Amino acid sequence: NTAVGGTGTDWALENVEERLISLKPDLTVLAFGINDGILVSKDKYKRNVAEIIKKTRKQLRDAQFLLVDCFTPSPYALTENYQPFLGTQHQFWQADRELCDEFEGVDTAPLGSVHDVLLQSKFYADMLVNNINHPNDFLTRLFAQVILAKLTEF
């Protein structure tokens, strides 16, 4: 795990050589979108992830990618400055699907849609440690379960 909290796909692209390619992975799990929601547009997010895939595959031709859809942050705890941040995550899910169509060996783990289903019977506070956008142990386990379920399909 070479992730750094609070970063987005701009950071990932800038650090792809050191944090990804140098490790020569067969499978890379990318889980971005929450921070990107306030940093970049859907198109920029998609371009960044596509470039990460292309740069990696220049050196690791058979590298595969699993794109983990981000969950939706709580609308109740965000200040007015962050309100535009809400709802952008669903656009990133669409970008992930489009990337799957454009690249072989790329798939998605639908964490976001599973999270949306859970929100029909649970509160954001049940899944977030800060009631904004940081997953608690429950949501972290959900990340793991969704990723593991998808890995069984590879």
mmCIF file of C-alpha atoms in Angstrom:
data_model
loop_
_atom_site.group_PDB
_atom_site.id
_atom_site.type_symbol
_atom_site.label_atom_id
_atom_site.label_comp_id
_atom_site.label_asym_id
_atom_site.label_seq_id
_atom_site.Cartn_x
_atom_site.Cartn_y
_atom_site.Cartn_z
ATOM 1 C CA ASN A 1 0.000 0.000 0.000
ATOM 2 C CA THR A 2 1.713 3.153 -1.211
ATOM 3 C CA ALA A 3 -1.286 5.428 -0.730
ATOM 4 C CA VAL A 4 -1.093 8.785 0.991
ATOM 5 C CA GLY A 5 -4.219 10.106 2.664
ATOM 6 C CA GLY A 6 -5.774 13.285 1.350
ATOM 7 C CA THR A 7 -4.456 12.827 -2.177
ATOM 8 C CA GLY A 8 -6.189 12.402 -5.498
ATOM 9 C CA THR A 9 -5.472 11.222 -9.002
ATOM 10 C CA ASP A 10 -3.281 14.270 -9.777
ATOM 11 C CA TRP A 11 -0.924 13.088 -7.014
ATOM 12 C CA ALA A 12 -1.148 9.467 -8.165
ATOM 13 C CA LEU A 13 -0.179 10.428 -11.694
ATOM 14 C CA GLU A 14 2.747 12.537 -10.479
ATOM 15 C CA ASN A 15 4.010 9.610 -8.366
ATOM 16 C CA VAL A 16 3.136 6.659 -10.614
ATOM 17 C CA GLU A 17 6.750 5.683 -11.301
ATOM 18 C CA GLU A 18 7.903 5.625 -7.680
ATOM 19 C CA ARG A 19 4.701 4.410 -6.011
ATOM 20 C CA LEU A 20 3.469 1.931 -8.613
ATOM 21 C CA ILE A 21 5.643 1.003 -11.567
ATOM 22 C CA SER A 22 8.840 0.503 -9.542
ATOM 23 C CA LEU A 23 7.051 -2.187 -7.508
ATOM 24 C CA LYS A 24 6.148 -4.190 -10.639
ATOM 25 C CA PRO A 25 2.667 -5.280 -9.536
ATOM 26 C CA ASP A 26 0.557 -7.763 -11.469
ATOM 27 C CA LEU A 27 -2.607 -6.147 -10.138
ATOM 28 C CA THR A 28 -3.083 -2.588 -8.948
ATOM 29 C CA VAL A 29 -6.076 -1.515 -6.868
ATOM 30 C CA LEU A 30 -6.852 2.179 -7.355
ATOM 31 C CA ALA A 31 -9.343 3.722 -4.940
ATOM 32 C CA PHE A 32 -9.702 7.409 -5.726
ATOM 33 C CA GLY A 33 -12.659 9.742 -6.054
ATOM 34 C CA ILE A 34 -13.498 11.087 -2.611
ATOM 35 C CA ASN A 35 -10.738 13.713 -2.624
ATOM 36 C CA ASP A 36 -10.960 14.111 -6.386
ATOM 37 C CA GLY A 37 -14.528 15.299 -5.896
ATOM 38 C CA ILE A 38 -13.239 18.645 -4.694
ATOM 39 C CA LEU A 39 -10.070 18.681 -6.797
ATOM 40 C CA VAL A 40 -10.872 17.682 -10.371
ATOM 41 C CA SER A 41 -13.717 17.183 -12.837
ATOM 42 C CA LYS A 42 -14.933 13.783 -13.989
ATOM 43 C CA ASP A 43 -13.059 14.256 -17.272
ATOM 44 C CA LYS A 44 -9.823 15.152 -15.488
ATOM 45 C CA TYR A 45 -10.260 12.174 -13.135
ATOM 46 C CA LYS A 46 -10.741 9.881 -16.129
ATOM 47 C CA ARG A 47 -7.733 11.339 -17.980
ATOM 48 C CA ASN A 48 -5.558 10.912 -14.877
ATOM 49 C CA VAL A 49 -6.540 7.282 -14.343
ATOM 50 C CA ALA A 50 -6.148 6.512 -18.052
ATOM 51 C CA GLU A 51 -2.671 8.034 -17.989
ATOM 52 C CA ILE A 52 -1.760 5.985 -14.895
ATOM 53 C CA ILE A 53 -2.804 2.843 -16.765
ATOM 54 C CA LYS A 54 -0.918 3.832 -19.940
ATOM 55 C CA LYS A 55 2.291 4.781 -18.120
ATOM 56 C CA THR A 56 2.212 1.565 -16.121
ATOM 57 C CA ARG A 57 1.603 -0.581 -19.172
ATOM 58 C CA LYS A 58 4.512 0.976 -21.049
ATOM 59 C CA GLN A 59 6.755 -0.871 -18.608
ATOM 60 C CA LEU A 60 4.432 -3.603 -17.303
ATOM 61 C CA ARG A 61 2.512 -4.698 -20.376
ATOM 62 C CA ASP A 62 0.288 -7.244 -18.603
ATOM 63 C CA ALA A 63 -0.557 -5.128 -15.540
ATOM 64 C CA GLN A 64 -4.189 -5.337 -14.497
ATOM 65 C CA PHE A 65 -6.200 -2.730 -12.616
ATOM 66 C CA LEU A 66 -9.134 -2.801 -10.251
ATOM 67 C CA LEU A 67 -10.806 0.591 -9.890
ATOM 68 C CA VAL A 68 -12.694 0.855 -6.607
ATOM 69 C CA ASP A 69 -15.695 3.149 -6.900
ATOM 70 C CA CYS A 70 -15.650 5.735 -4.141
ATOM 71 C CA PHE A 71 -18.416 6.021 -1.591
ATOM 72 C CA THR A 72 -20.572 9.116 -1.113
ATOM 73 C CA PRO A 73 -19.571 11.559 1.634
ATOM 74 C CA SER A 74 -22.096 12.749 4.175
ATOM 75 C CA PRO A 75 -24.081 15.774 2.996
ATOM 76 C CA TYR A 76 -24.977 16.644 6.596
ATOM 77 C CA ALA A 77 -21.557 17.549 7.905
ATOM 78 C CA LEU A 78 -20.069 19.399 4.971
ATOM 79 C CA THR A 79 -19.731 23.154 5.075
ATOM 80 C CA GLU A 80 -21.068 25.378 2.331
ATOM 81 C CA ASN A 81 -17.624 25.411 0.672
ATOM 82 C CA TYR A 82 -17.807 21.671 0.135
ATOM 83 C CA GLN A 83 -21.377 21.399 -1.135
ATOM 84 C CA PRO A 84 -20.224 21.221 -4.801
ATOM 85 C CA PHE A 85 -18.299 18.115 -3.712
ATOM 86 C CA LEU A 86 -21.552 16.216 -3.217
ATOM 87 C CA GLY A 87 -22.814 14.103 -6.066
ATOM 88 C CA THR A 88 -19.581 14.136 -8.056
ATOM 89 C CA GLN A 89 -18.715 10.623 -6.927
ATOM 90 C CA HIS A 90 -21.400 9.058 -9.130
ATOM 91 C CA GLN A 91 -19.761 10.744 -12.127
ATOM 92 C CA PHE A 92 -16.475 9.075 -11.228
ATOM 93 C CA TRP A 93 -18.211 5.681 -11.146
ATOM 94 C CA GLN A 94 -19.247 6.352 -14.746
ATOM 95 C CA ALA A 95 -15.667 7.276 -15.612
ATOM 96 C CA ASP A 96 -14.495 3.973 -14.109
ATOM 97 C CA ARG A 97 -16.988 2.062 -16.293
ATOM 98 C CA GLU A 98 -15.825 3.966 -19.366
ATOM 99 C CA LEU A 99 -12.205 3.081 -18.575
ATOM 100 C CA CYS A 100 -13.175 -0.597 -18.362
ATOM 101 C CA ASP A 101 -14.580 -0.323 -21.880
ATOM 102 C CA GLU A 102 -11.434 1.397 -23.156
ATOM 103 C CA PHE A 103 -8.793 -0.855 -21.578
ATOM 104 C CA GLU A 104 -8.507 -4.619 -21.347
ATOM 105 C CA GLY A 105 -7.584 -5.953 -17.926
ATOM 106 C CA VAL A 106 -9.377 -3.163 -16.080
ATOM 107 C CA ASP A 107 -12.410 -3.805 -13.893
ATOM 108 C CA THR A 108 -14.332 -2.016 -11.164
ATOM 109 C CA ALA A 109 -15.283 -2.893 -7.616
ATOM 110 C CA PRO A 110 -18.690 -1.284 -7.014
ATOM 111 C CA LEU A 111 -18.135 0.004 -3.486
ATOM 112 C CA GLY A 112 -20.109 3.177 -4.159
ATOM 113 C CA SER A 113 -23.301 1.464 -5.241
ATOM 114 C CA VAL A 114 -23.057 -1.006 -2.331
ATOM 115 C CA HIS A 115 -22.627 1.978 0.011
ATOM 116 C CA ASP A 116 -25.693 3.644 -1.535
ATOM 117 C CA VAL A 117 -27.746 0.512 -0.841
ATOM 118 C CA LEU A 118 -26.565 0.477 2.771
ATOM 119 C CA LEU A 119 -27.618 4.115 3.137
ATOM 120 C CA GLN A 120 -31.216 2.975 2.681
ATOM 121 C CA SER A 121 -31.087 1.429 6.152
ATOM 122 C CA LYS A 122 -28.021 2.920 7.853
ATOM 123 C CA PHE A 123 -26.887 6.437 8.682
ATOM 124 C CA TYR A 124 -23.697 8.073 7.426
ATOM 125 C CA ALA A 125 -22.573 8.248 11.051
ATOM 126 C CA ASP A 126 -22.732 4.428 11.153
ATOM 127 C CA MET A 127 -20.044 4.221 8.464
ATOM 128 C CA LEU A 128 -17.854 7.301 8.852
ATOM 129 C CA VAL A 129 -15.392 8.033 11.624
ATOM 130 C CA ASN A 130 -15.641 11.815 11.158
ATOM 131 C CA ASN A 131 -19.211 11.912 9.765
ATOM 132 C CA ILE A 132 -17.859 13.553 6.609
ATOM 133 C CA ASN A 133 -15.665 11.383 4.393
ATOM 134 C CA HIS A 134 -13.373 9.095 6.414
ATOM 135 C CA PRO A 135 -14.509 5.468 6.622
ATOM 136 C CA ASN A 136 -14.768 3.807 10.017
ATOM 137 C CA ASP A 137 -14.037 0.133 10.651
ATOM 138 C CA PHE A 138 -17.435 -0.915 9.274
ATOM 139 C CA LEU A 139 -16.949 0.850 5.938
ATOM 140 C CA THR A 140 -13.316 -0.276 5.774
ATOM 141 C CA ARG A 141 -14.523 -3.878 6.071
ATOM 142 C CA LEU A 142 -16.990 -3.158 3.275
ATOM 143 C CA PHE A 143 -14.069 -1.959 1.109
ATOM 144 C CA ALA A 144 -12.313 -5.260 1.777
ATOM 145 C CA GLN A 145 -15.397 -7.382 1.088
ATOM 146 C CA VAL A 146 -16.207 -5.640 -2.199
ATOM 147 C CA ILE A 147 -12.599 -5.885 -3.372
ATOM 148 C CA LEU A 148 -12.287 -9.551 -2.352
ATOM 149 C CA ALA A 149 -15.564 -10.408 -4.076
ATOM 150 C CA LYS A 150 -14.294 -8.821 -7.272
ATOM 151 C CA LEU A 151 -10.915 -10.572 -6.984
ATOM 152 C CA THR A 152 -12.649 -13.942 -7.047
ATOM 153 C CA GLU A 153 -13.769 -13.045 -10.588
ATOM 154 C CA PHE A 154 -10.241 -12.378 -11.890
#
